[in-house]
Amino acid sequence: MKKFPDNFLWGGATAANQMEGGYNLGGKGLTIADISPGGKNRKKILSNQEFSLEMDKSKYTYPNHQGIDFYHHYKEDIALFAEMGFKAYRMSISWARIFPEGDESTPNEEGLVFYDNVIAELLKYDIEPVITISHYETPLNLVKKYNGWTNRALIGFFETYVRVLFGRYQDRVKYWMTFNEINTGLFGSFFTLAAQNTTEAENFQAMHHQFVASSLAVKIGHEINKDLQIGCMSIYATAYAIDSLPENGLARLEKSRMLNYFCNDVQIRGAYPNYAKKYFAAKGIELAMEPGDLELISKYRVDYLAFSYYMSTTHTADPTAVNMAEGNFFGGIKNPFLAASEWGWEVDPIGLRIGLTDLYERYGIPLFIAENGLGAIDKPDKNFVIEDDYRIDYLQKHIEQMADAIQIDGVELFGYTPWGCIDLVSASTGEMSKRYGFIYVDLDDDGVGDCKRYKKKSFAWYRDVIASNGENI
Ligand code: BGP
């Protein structure tokens, strides 16, 4: 029996801000990524809610400015994706290439022409573009002038932006995702909400605006072309209790429903779940809504659920617990049964199968794994040969679990785009040395290198996986 359905979308994923470079070319405006300093302290700097929105090149480096210069290398890179046999390529469009300030009414034609060219190049090789509309690259002006998504005005700017994208690309791009990892807004993530100095209530308010914007995108997209498939996208981290103590089971449930389900519940089930309403009431959070918001959310639900999966998490009810899993997105404590990546992300392939079944059985709509992968330090020899068996091992084990989820559990999974199919700048740490790619890019954390591309060992391995539709892994 075949492990994967015919037409399964094998591919890879990237985001504009982490790889395009050309940050000030083609009329592009600055985005939140452009003022985010590179290096291990990035997260700390950005989580200081009042960090400066002005660039300071005397103090920081800005690796996103150069990315891997996909802006000038896209033909070469897409040819390499085609050589691996990609069926799909998940990319994002940088909002500020299309609307440099975010609040204009007329788009920047030069920015659109760049994406015309990228899309044409993909279609030349029969690679299906899968486009994230907003992936950590909100125009900076929208932070400065409106404090990002805390302001309802952003719904209108986003609407203008998506109308342009759907109008222009509806005959060439079928699959869309609205907001990347929308559930990171729960932590007030600067990348997601494009807002500074927010309270928890403001985070939820900003997310409400995004939910409305996302439903509007579904409405507009389907009106423009009923065949468009518009998905939501969130992080999913399979959640365990540390043991069978009932209190720990409850702690796991409470964590998981907010982190893993809340955003999906709203965007897929079309309503705020009761547990969220109770939480808001207990915390005195009152969301400002306009008439029609809830109807819109209820009526225009997403067509599919895309998610990123890198790790599972483990929870305890014990507030004094030590031994925290610092690297994991959703916190929790260390799982004694799992090894972690060099960045402390706990690797759990079976957790992916659990997650796929969990999500499919909860929502019953098609699933797409938009991100998965191992960030690791690659050590090329003098000829740039990179034996990344650790990466192959990681992906192999996750693909096996995907196959079981499809075969044994009956999950409807239609695509898999491992993260950073070509090395790029890390989102959380702004490093180049945290590499995910099948393709090595010769640039270091300071942007030094000749930017040349080299195929890693995993390149040929993934090519065979795709060619055999997941039979040879
Ligand atoms: C996800 C983001 C991506 C990406 C990935 C890997 O959270 O959607 O943009 O970067 O994680 O994370 P990192 O780059 O921090 O290793």
Short mmCIF file of C-alpha atoms and ligand atoms in Angstrom, two decimals:
data_model
loop_
_atom_site.label_atom_id
_atom_site.label_comp_id
_atom_site.label_asym_id
_atom_site.label_seq_id
_atom_site.Cartn_x
_atom_site.Cartn_y
_atom_site.Cartn_z
CA MET A 1 0.00 0.00 0.00
CA LYS A 2 1.21 3.50 -0.81
CA LYS A 3 2.34 5.52 2.16
CA PHE A 4 1.44 8.93 0.79
CA PRO A 5 -1.41 10.03 -1.45
CA ASP A 6 -0.76 10.87 -5.09
CA ASN A 7 -0.23 14.61 -5.54
CA PHE A 8 1.18 14.92 -2.04
CA LEU A 9 2.82 18.32 -1.82
CA TRP A 10 6.45 17.60 -0.95
CA GLY A 11 8.52 20.73 -0.78
CA GLY A 12 10.22 23.22 1.48
CA ALA A 13 9.41 26.42 3.35
CA THR A 14 10.99 29.85 3.81
CA ALA A 15 9.94 33.38 4.70
CA ALA A 16 10.77 36.53 2.74
CA ASN A 17 12.38 38.42 5.60
CA GLN A 18 14.76 35.59 6.46
CA MET A 19 16.12 35.04 2.98
CA GLU A 20 15.32 37.66 0.35
CA GLY A 21 17.75 40.36 1.36
CA GLY A 22 17.36 43.44 -0.84
CA TYR A 23 15.74 45.03 2.18
CA ASN A 24 15.78 48.50 0.65
CA LEU A 25 15.55 47.58 -3.04
CA GLY A 26 12.68 47.77 -5.47
CA GLY A 27 10.85 50.40 -3.45
CA LYS A 28 10.47 48.12 -0.43
CA GLY A 29 9.78 49.81 2.91
CA LEU A 30 11.26 48.73 6.23
CA THR A 31 9.64 45.87 8.13
CA ILE A 32 9.81 44.79 11.74
CA ALA A 33 12.43 42.21 10.73
CA ASP A 34 14.70 44.91 9.29
CA ILE A 35 15.15 46.57 12.67
CA SER A 36 15.56 43.30 14.59
CA PRO A 37 19.20 42.86 15.63
CA GLY A 38 21.00 39.63 14.77
CA GLY A 39 22.60 37.33 17.31
CA LYS A 40 21.76 35.20 20.30
CA ASN A 41 20.42 38.21 22.21
CA ARG A 42 17.75 38.94 19.63
CA LYS A 43 14.93 37.41 21.62
CA LYS A 44 15.95 39.23 24.76
CA ILE A 45 16.18 42.56 22.97
CA LEU A 46 12.83 42.11 21.24
CA SER A 47 11.11 40.95 24.40
CA ASN A 48 12.06 44.22 26.07
CA GLN A 49 8.78 45.78 25.09
CA GLU A 50 10.27 49.22 24.59
CA PHE A 51 13.30 48.46 22.47
CA SER A 52 14.17 51.07 19.87
CA LEU A 53 12.50 50.86 16.49
CA GLU A 54 15.41 52.72 14.91
CA MET A 55 18.32 50.86 13.36
CA ASP A 56 21.62 51.29 15.13
CA LYS A 57 24.37 49.84 12.99
CA SER A 58 27.04 50.98 15.44
CA LYS A 59 25.58 48.63 18.04
CA TYR A 60 23.97 45.78 16.14
CA THR A 61 24.12 43.71 12.99
CA TYR A 62 21.04 43.15 10.84
CA PRO A 63 21.41 39.83 9.00
CA ASN A 64 17.89 40.02 7.57
CA HIS A 65 19.02 42.94 5.38
CA GLN A 66 21.11 40.60 3.30
CA GLY A 67 19.34 37.32 4.07
CA ILE A 68 20.82 34.89 1.57
CA ASP A 69 20.17 37.37 -1.22
CA PHE A 70 17.36 35.32 -2.72
CA TYR A 71 16.33 38.64 -4.26
CA HIS A 72 19.13 38.16 -6.78
CA HIS A 73 19.52 34.36 -6.60
CA TYR A 74 15.91 33.21 -6.92
CA LYS A 75 16.37 31.61 -10.32
CA GLU A 76 19.33 29.57 -9.15
CA ASP A 77 17.58 28.60 -5.91
CA ILE A 78 14.34 27.58 -7.55
CA ALA A 79 16.32 25.51 -10.07
CA LEU A 80 17.83 23.65 -7.09
CA PHE A 81 14.37 23.13 -5.56
CA ALA A 82 13.26 21.74 -8.91
CA GLU A 83 16.27 19.44 -8.97
CA MET A 84 15.09 17.99 -5.66
CA GLY A 85 11.70 17.48 -7.29
CA PHE A 86 9.74 19.92 -5.13
CA LYS A 87 6.02 19.80 -5.79
CA ALA A 88 5.41 22.87 -3.63
CA TYR A 89 7.33 25.79 -2.23
CA ARG A 90 5.99 27.63 0.79
CA MET A 91 7.19 31.22 0.63
CA SER A 92 5.92 34.48 1.99
CA ILE A 93 5.35 37.82 0.40
CA SER A 94 6.90 40.77 2.14
CA TRP A 95 4.01 43.16 2.80
CA ALA A 96 6.39 46.15 2.63
CA ARG A 97 7.49 45.28 -0.93
CA ILE A 98 3.85 45.72 -1.95
CA PHE A 99 2.87 48.49 0.48
CA PRO A 100 6.13 50.06 1.73
CA GLU A 101 4.41 51.93 4.55
CA GLY A 102 1.55 49.48 4.95
CA ASP A 103 -1.17 52.12 4.94
CA GLU A 104 -1.11 53.28 1.32
CA SER A 105 -3.94 52.52 -1.06
CA THR A 106 -1.87 51.94 -4.19
CA PRO A 107 0.63 49.08 -4.36
CA ASN A 108 4.25 49.33 -5.37
CA GLU A 109 4.35 47.79 -8.83
CA GLU A 110 8.05 46.96 -8.63
CA GLY A 111 7.43 44.75 -5.60
CA LEU A 112 4.67 42.90 -7.39
CA VAL A 113 6.88 42.38 -10.42
CA PHE A 114 9.46 40.66 -8.21
CA TYR A 115 6.84 38.16 -7.03
CA ASP A 116 5.47 37.80 -10.57
CA ASN A 117 8.94 36.64 -11.52
CA VAL A 118 9.39 34.30 -8.57
CA ILE A 119 5.98 32.70 -9.17
CA ALA A 120 6.64 32.37 -12.90
CA GLU A 121 9.93 30.67 -12.15
CA LEU A 122 8.21 28.17 -9.82
CA LEU A 123 5.47 27.42 -12.31
CA LYS A 124 8.08 26.84 -15.00
CA TYR A 125 9.07 23.75 -12.98
CA ASP A 126 5.51 22.81 -11.96
CA ILE A 127 6.20 23.82 -8.38
CA GLU A 128 3.03 24.89 -6.61
CA PRO A 129 3.56 28.18 -4.75
CA VAL A 130 2.06 28.12 -1.24
CA ILE A 131 2.02 31.69 0.04
CA THR A 132 2.02 33.02 3.57
CA ILE A 133 0.54 36.50 3.47
CA SER A 134 2.08 37.71 6.72
CA HIS A 135 5.18 36.00 8.06
CA TYR A 136 6.91 38.16 10.67
CA GLU A 137 7.34 41.05 8.23
CA THR A 138 4.74 43.72 9.01
CA PRO A 139 5.74 47.13 7.62
CA LEU A 140 7.56 49.06 10.37
CA ASN A 141 5.46 52.15 9.84
CA LEU A 142 2.42 50.22 11.09
CA VAL A 143 4.16 49.74 14.44
CA LYS A 144 5.29 53.33 14.69
CA LYS A 145 2.01 54.91 13.70
CA TYR A 146 -0.59 52.45 14.97
CA ASN A 147 1.19 50.09 17.39
CA GLY A 148 0.51 47.24 15.02
CA TRP A 149 -2.37 44.85 15.41
CA THR A 150 -3.55 46.42 18.67
CA ASN A 151 -5.11 48.99 16.33
CA ARG A 152 -8.20 48.00 14.40
CA ALA A 153 -7.04 50.11 11.46
CA LEU A 154 -4.70 47.26 10.50
CA ILE A 155 -7.64 45.14 9.42
CA GLY A 156 -8.34 47.62 6.63
CA PHE A 157 -4.69 47.82 5.54
CA PHE A 158 -4.45 44.03 5.49
CA GLU A 159 -7.66 43.86 3.47
CA THR A 160 -6.22 46.20 0.86
CA TYR A 161 -3.06 44.09 0.74
CA VAL A 162 -4.84 40.75 0.33
CA ARG A 163 -7.16 42.13 -2.35
CA VAL A 164 -4.08 43.03 -4.36
CA LEU A 165 -2.49 39.60 -3.86
CA PHE A 166 -5.59 37.53 -4.57
CA GLY A 167 -6.54 39.73 -7.51
CA ARG A 168 -3.13 39.46 -9.09
CA TYR A 169 -2.26 35.82 -8.37
CA GLN A 170 -5.60 33.99 -8.19
CA ASP A 171 -4.97 32.17 -11.44
CA ARG A 172 -1.45 31.13 -10.45
CA VAL A 173 -1.53 30.54 -6.69
CA LYS A 174 -4.12 28.25 -5.14
CA TYR A 175 -2.81 27.77 -1.58
CA TRP A 176 -2.56 30.65 0.89
CA MET A 177 -1.97 31.02 4.62
CA THR A 178 -2.97 34.18 6.44
CA PHE A 179 -0.76 34.71 9.53
CA ASN A 180 2.32 32.67 10.31
CA GLU A 181 2.19 31.04 13.76
CA ILE A 182 -0.68 33.27 14.83
CA ASN A 183 -0.73 31.69 18.30
CA THR A 184 2.59 33.30 19.21
CA GLY A 185 0.48 36.42 19.71
CA LEU A 186 -0.48 34.87 23.04
CA PHE A 187 2.97 35.84 24.28
CA GLY A 188 2.73 39.30 22.79
CA SER A 189 5.31 38.35 20.17
CA PHE A 190 6.63 41.44 18.41
CA PHE A 191 7.02 39.45 15.19
CA THR A 192 3.37 38.42 15.20
CA LEU A 193 1.53 41.41 16.64
CA ALA A 194 3.95 44.12 15.45
CA ALA A 195 3.14 45.96 18.68
CA GLN A 196 5.17 47.18 21.62
CA ASN A 197 4.44 47.45 25.28
CA THR A 198 1.26 45.42 25.26
CA THR A 199 -0.74 44.02 28.14
CA GLU A 200 -2.28 40.56 27.97
CA ALA A 201 -5.65 42.17 27.18
CA GLU A 202 -4.05 44.04 24.26
CA ASN A 203 -2.51 40.83 22.97
CA PHE A 204 -5.95 39.24 22.80
CA GLN A 205 -7.38 42.40 21.26
CA ALA A 206 -4.69 42.35 18.59
CA MET A 207 -5.38 38.68 17.93
CA HIS A 208 -9.07 39.47 17.60
CA HIS A 209 -8.19 41.94 14.86
CA GLN A 210 -6.13 39.25 13.17
CA PHE A 211 -9.00 36.76 13.38
CA VAL A 212 -11.29 39.29 11.72
CA ALA A 213 -8.62 40.04 9.10
CA SER A 214 -8.11 36.34 8.45
CA SER A 215 -11.86 35.75 7.98
CA LEU A 216 -12.00 38.74 5.66
CA ALA A 217 -9.18 37.19 3.66
CA VAL A 218 -11.17 33.95 3.36
CA LYS A 219 -14.25 35.92 2.26
CA ILE A 220 -12.39 38.04 -0.28
CA GLY A 221 -10.34 35.12 -1.58
CA HIS A 222 -13.38 32.95 -2.19
CA GLU A 223 -15.26 35.81 -3.81
CA ILE A 224 -12.38 36.41 -6.19
CA ASN A 225 -11.92 32.74 -6.96
CA LYS A 226 -13.86 30.00 -5.23
CA ASP A 227 -11.05 27.50 -5.84
CA LEU A 228 -8.56 29.32 -3.63
CA GLN A 229 -7.60 27.39 -0.51
CA ILE A 230 -6.96 29.69 2.41
CA GLY A 231 -5.56 28.23 5.59
CA CYS A 232 -4.64 29.36 9.07
CA MET A 233 -1.18 28.60 10.46
CA SER A 234 -0.10 28.02 14.02
CA ILE A 235 2.63 26.37 16.05
CA TYR A 236 1.67 22.99 17.41
CA ALA A 237 3.61 21.33 20.21
CA THR A 238 2.21 18.02 21.41
CA ALA A 239 1.67 18.38 25.14
CA TYR A 240 2.29 15.68 27.75
CA ALA A 241 1.81 15.60 31.48
CA ILE A 242 5.01 14.74 33.31
CA ASP A 243 3.29 11.72 34.89
CA SER A 244 -0.12 10.27 35.62
CA LEU A 245 -0.84 12.49 38.61
CA PRO A 246 -4.31 13.89 37.76
CA GLU A 247 -3.27 17.45 38.71
CA ASN A 248 -0.54 17.24 36.09
CA GLY A 249 -3.03 15.97 33.52
CA LEU A 250 -5.16 19.00 34.21
CA ALA A 251 -2.17 21.35 33.94
CA ARG A 252 -1.39 19.81 30.57
CA LEU A 253 -4.95 20.30 29.37
CA GLU A 254 -5.08 23.93 30.45
CA LYS A 255 -1.79 24.75 28.73
CA SER A 256 -2.53 22.86 25.61
CA ARG A 257 -5.98 24.22 24.89
CA MET A 258 -4.79 27.82 24.99
CA LEU A 259 -1.49 27.28 23.19
CA ASN A 260 -2.41 24.59 20.71
CA TYR A 261 -6.11 25.09 20.10
CA PHE A 262 -7.35 28.58 20.90
CA CYS A 263 -6.45 30.22 17.56
CA ASN A 264 -7.40 27.15 15.55
CA ASP A 265 -10.71 26.87 17.42
CA VAL A 266 -11.62 30.41 16.46
CA GLN A 267 -10.50 30.15 12.84
CA ILE A 268 -11.74 26.62 12.15
CA ARG A 269 -14.78 26.25 14.40
CA GLY A 270 -15.72 29.87 13.81
CA ALA A 271 -16.31 31.02 17.38
CA TYR A 272 -14.51 31.89 20.59
CA PRO A 273 -14.45 28.72 22.69
CA ASN A 274 -16.11 28.71 26.12
CA TYR A 275 -12.81 28.13 27.94
CA ALA A 276 -11.48 31.36 26.39
CA LYS A 277 -14.59 33.32 27.35
CA LYS A 278 -14.23 32.08 30.92
CA TYR A 279 -10.56 33.00 30.91
CA PHE A 280 -11.32 36.51 29.66
CA ALA A 281 -14.00 36.94 32.32
CA ALA A 282 -11.69 35.75 35.08
CA LYS A 283 -8.97 38.12 33.94
CA GLY A 284 -11.30 41.06 33.33
CA ILE A 285 -10.45 41.09 29.63
CA GLU A 286 -13.15 42.66 27.49
CA LEU A 287 -12.53 42.51 23.78
CA ALA A 288 -13.70 45.50 21.79
CA MET A 289 -15.67 44.17 18.85
CA GLU A 290 -17.69 45.76 16.12
CA PRO A 291 -21.08 44.51 15.01
CA GLY A 292 -20.53 41.82 12.42
CA ASP A 293 -17.13 40.62 13.72
CA LEU A 294 -18.43 37.40 15.22
CA GLU A 295 -20.65 36.69 12.21
CA LEU A 296 -17.68 37.14 9.92
CA ILE A 297 -15.55 34.79 12.05
CA SER A 298 -18.36 32.25 12.05
CA LYS A 299 -19.11 32.46 8.35
CA TYR A 300 -15.64 32.60 6.80
CA ARG A 301 -13.66 29.75 8.28
CA VAL A 302 -10.38 28.52 6.85
CA ASP A 303 -10.18 25.73 4.29
CA TYR A 304 -7.30 23.88 5.88
CA LEU A 305 -5.03 23.90 8.89
CA ALA A 306 -1.32 24.47 8.44
CA PHE A 307 1.02 24.16 11.38
CA SER A 308 4.67 24.09 12.31
CA TYR A 309 5.96 21.20 14.37
CA TYR A 310 9.40 21.16 15.94
CA MET A 311 8.93 19.77 19.44
CA SER A 312 6.60 18.49 22.10
CA THR A 313 6.24 19.94 25.58
CA THR A 314 5.81 18.45 29.02
CA HIS A 315 3.79 20.00 31.80
CA THR A 316 3.42 19.84 35.54
CA ALA A 317 1.08 21.47 38.02
CA ASP A 318 3.97 22.04 40.41
CA PRO A 319 4.78 25.77 40.44
CA THR A 320 8.12 25.10 42.15
CA ALA A 321 9.31 22.71 39.42
CA VAL A 322 12.85 23.22 38.21
CA ASN A 323 14.55 21.64 35.23
CA MET A 324 12.66 23.72 32.71
CA ALA A 325 12.89 23.01 28.99
CA GLU A 326 14.20 26.49 28.18
CA GLY A 327 14.43 25.97 24.43
CA ASN A 328 10.86 24.84 23.87
CA PHE A 329 8.45 27.42 22.46
CA PHE A 330 5.72 26.76 24.99
CA GLY A 331 7.96 26.26 28.01
CA GLY A 332 7.20 23.37 30.30
CA ILE A 333 9.75 21.11 31.89
CA LYS A 334 12.32 18.80 30.40
CA ASN A 335 11.12 15.47 29.11
CA PRO A 336 13.54 12.82 30.40
CA PHE A 337 12.86 10.60 27.38
CA LEU A 338 13.75 13.10 24.68
CA ALA A 339 16.99 14.47 23.32
CA ALA A 340 17.11 18.13 22.38
CA SER A 341 18.67 20.03 19.48
CA GLU A 342 21.69 22.24 20.07
CA TRP A 343 19.19 25.03 20.73
CA GLY A 344 17.31 23.00 23.32
CA TRP A 345 14.32 22.09 21.15
CA GLU A 346 13.14 18.64 22.24
CA VAL A 347 12.97 16.27 19.30
CA ASP A 348 9.89 14.04 19.23
CA PRO A 349 8.86 12.36 15.96
CA ILE A 350 6.08 10.27 17.56
CA GLY A 351 4.75 13.53 18.96
CA LEU A 352 4.11 14.54 15.35
CA ARG A 353 1.87 11.53 14.75
CA ILE A 354 0.04 12.27 17.98
CA GLY A 355 -0.34 15.89 16.89
CA LEU A 356 -1.60 15.00 13.43
CA THR A 357 -4.25 12.67 14.82
CA ASP A 358 -5.17 15.09 17.56
CA LEU A 359 -5.68 17.97 15.14
CA TYR A 360 -7.45 15.94 12.50
CA GLU A 361 -9.83 14.36 14.95
CA ARG A 362 -10.60 17.71 16.56
CA TYR A 363 -11.17 19.66 13.35
CA GLY A 364 -11.73 17.19 10.52
CA ILE A 365 -10.25 19.44 7.86
CA PRO A 366 -7.15 18.78 5.71
CA LEU A 367 -3.80 19.35 7.37
CA PHE A 368 -0.56 20.75 5.98
CA ILE A 369 2.78 20.57 7.79
CA ALA A 370 4.11 24.00 6.94
CA GLU A 371 7.33 23.70 8.95
CA ASN A 372 9.42 21.00 10.55
CA GLY A 373 13.15 20.50 10.71
CA LEU A 374 16.37 20.50 12.65
CA GLY A 375 18.37 23.64 13.21
CA ALA A 376 21.97 22.46 13.48
CA ILE A 377 25.54 23.59 12.99
CA ASP A 378 26.87 22.20 9.73
CA LYS A 379 30.59 21.76 9.27
CA PRO A 380 31.57 21.83 5.61
CA ASP A 381 34.98 20.44 4.69
CA LYS A 382 37.31 22.45 2.48
CA ASN A 383 35.35 21.41 -0.61
CA PHE A 384 32.04 22.29 0.99
CA VAL A 385 30.99 18.68 1.39
CA ILE A 386 28.44 18.54 4.20
CA GLU A 387 27.50 15.17 5.67
CA ASP A 388 24.34 16.12 7.52
CA ASP A 389 23.23 12.65 8.59
CA TYR A 390 21.70 14.13 11.76
CA ARG A 391 19.29 16.14 9.60
CA ILE A 392 18.42 13.13 7.45
CA ASP A 393 17.79 11.11 10.60
CA TYR A 394 15.50 13.80 12.04
CA LEU A 395 13.44 14.19 8.87
CA GLN A 396 13.30 10.46 8.20
CA LYS A 397 11.81 9.78 11.60
CA HIS A 398 9.23 12.53 11.22
CA ILE A 399 8.24 11.37 7.73
CA GLU A 400 7.76 7.81 9.05
CA GLN A 401 5.33 9.14 11.61
CA MET A 402 3.49 11.15 8.96
CA ALA A 403 3.11 7.98 6.92
CA ASP A 404 1.66 6.15 9.94
CA ALA A 405 -0.70 9.01 10.68
CA ILE A 406 -2.01 8.78 7.12
CA GLN A 407 -2.01 4.99 6.87
CA ILE A 408 -3.04 3.88 10.32
CA ASP A 409 -4.91 6.83 11.75
CA GLY A 410 -6.56 8.01 8.54
CA VAL A 411 -5.32 11.57 8.79
CA GLU A 412 -5.88 13.77 5.74
CA LEU A 413 -2.48 15.33 5.28
CA PHE A 414 -1.78 16.93 1.91
CA GLY A 415 1.61 18.57 2.18
CA TYR A 416 4.95 18.73 3.93
CA THR A 417 7.31 21.67 3.58
CA PRO A 418 10.33 21.28 5.89
CA TRP A 419 11.56 24.59 7.22
CA GLY A 420 14.49 26.43 5.70
CA CYS A 421 14.94 24.09 2.72
CA ILE A 422 17.81 26.42 1.90
CA ASP A 423 19.86 27.87 4.78
CA LEU A 424 18.55 31.21 5.95
CA VAL A 425 18.61 33.62 8.87
CA SER A 426 17.09 32.17 12.02
CA ALA A 427 13.94 33.91 13.24
CA SER A 428 14.54 33.54 16.96
CA THR A 429 18.26 34.21 17.10
CA GLY A 430 19.09 36.01 13.86
CA GLU A 431 21.93 33.58 13.22
CA MET A 432 23.03 32.01 9.94
CA SER A 433 24.78 29.24 11.81
CA LYS A 434 21.47 27.68 12.86
CA ARG A 435 20.96 25.86 9.60
CA TYR A 436 18.01 23.81 8.38
CA GLY A 437 18.69 23.53 4.66
CA PHE A 438 19.26 20.81 2.11
CA ILE A 439 21.27 23.56 0.46
CA TYR A 440 24.17 25.19 2.28
CA VAL A 441 24.71 28.92 1.83
CA ASP A 442 28.21 30.17 2.43
CA LEU A 443 27.55 33.05 4.83
CA ASP A 444 28.38 33.28 8.50
CA ASP A 445 26.65 35.07 11.35
CA ASP A 446 28.38 38.32 10.39
CA GLY A 447 27.30 38.02 6.77
CA VAL A 448 30.83 37.07 5.69
CA GLY A 449 31.15 34.52 2.90
CA ASP A 450 30.63 34.39 -0.83
CA CYS A 451 26.93 33.49 -0.61
CA LYS A 452 27.47 30.48 -2.88
CA ARG A 453 25.10 27.52 -2.71
CA TYR A 454 26.26 23.91 -2.07
CA LYS A 455 24.18 20.73 -1.94
CA LYS A 456 24.36 18.91 1.38
CA LYS A 457 24.10 15.13 1.68
CA SER A 458 20.43 15.58 2.62
CA PHE A 459 19.78 17.13 -0.80
CA ALA A 460 20.09 13.81 -2.65
CA TRP A 461 18.29 11.99 0.15
CA TYR A 462 15.27 14.31 -0.02
CA ARG A 463 15.25 14.10 -3.82
CA ASP A 464 14.84 10.32 -3.49
CA VAL A 465 12.13 10.69 -0.87
CA ILE A 466 10.15 12.89 -3.23
CA ALA A 467 10.84 10.81 -6.33
CA SER A 468 9.52 7.71 -4.54
CA ASN A 469 6.58 9.64 -3.03
CA GLY A 470 7.83 8.82 0.44
CA GLU A 471 8.52 5.12 -0.19
CA ASN A 472 12.30 5.44 0.10
CA ILE A 473 13.13 7.26 3.21
C1 BGP B 1 9.16 29.23 13.17
C2 BGP B 1 9.05 30.40 12.23
C3 BGP B 1 10.05 30.44 11.14
C4 BGP B 1 11.38 29.79 11.45
C5 BGP B 1 11.29 28.57 12.32
C6 BGP B 1 12.60 28.10 12.89
O1 BGP B 1 8.77 29.62 14.44
O2 BGP B 1 7.79 30.40 11.59
O3 BGP B 1 10.13 31.75 10.66
O4 BGP B 1 12.40 30.62 11.63
O5 BGP B 1 10.41 28.72 13.39
O6 BGP B 1 12.96 28.92 13.94
P1 BGP B 1 14.40 29.52 14.11
O7 BGP B 1 14.66 30.23 12.85
O8 BGP B 1 14.33 30.43 15.27
O9 BGP B 1 15.28 28.37 14.32
#
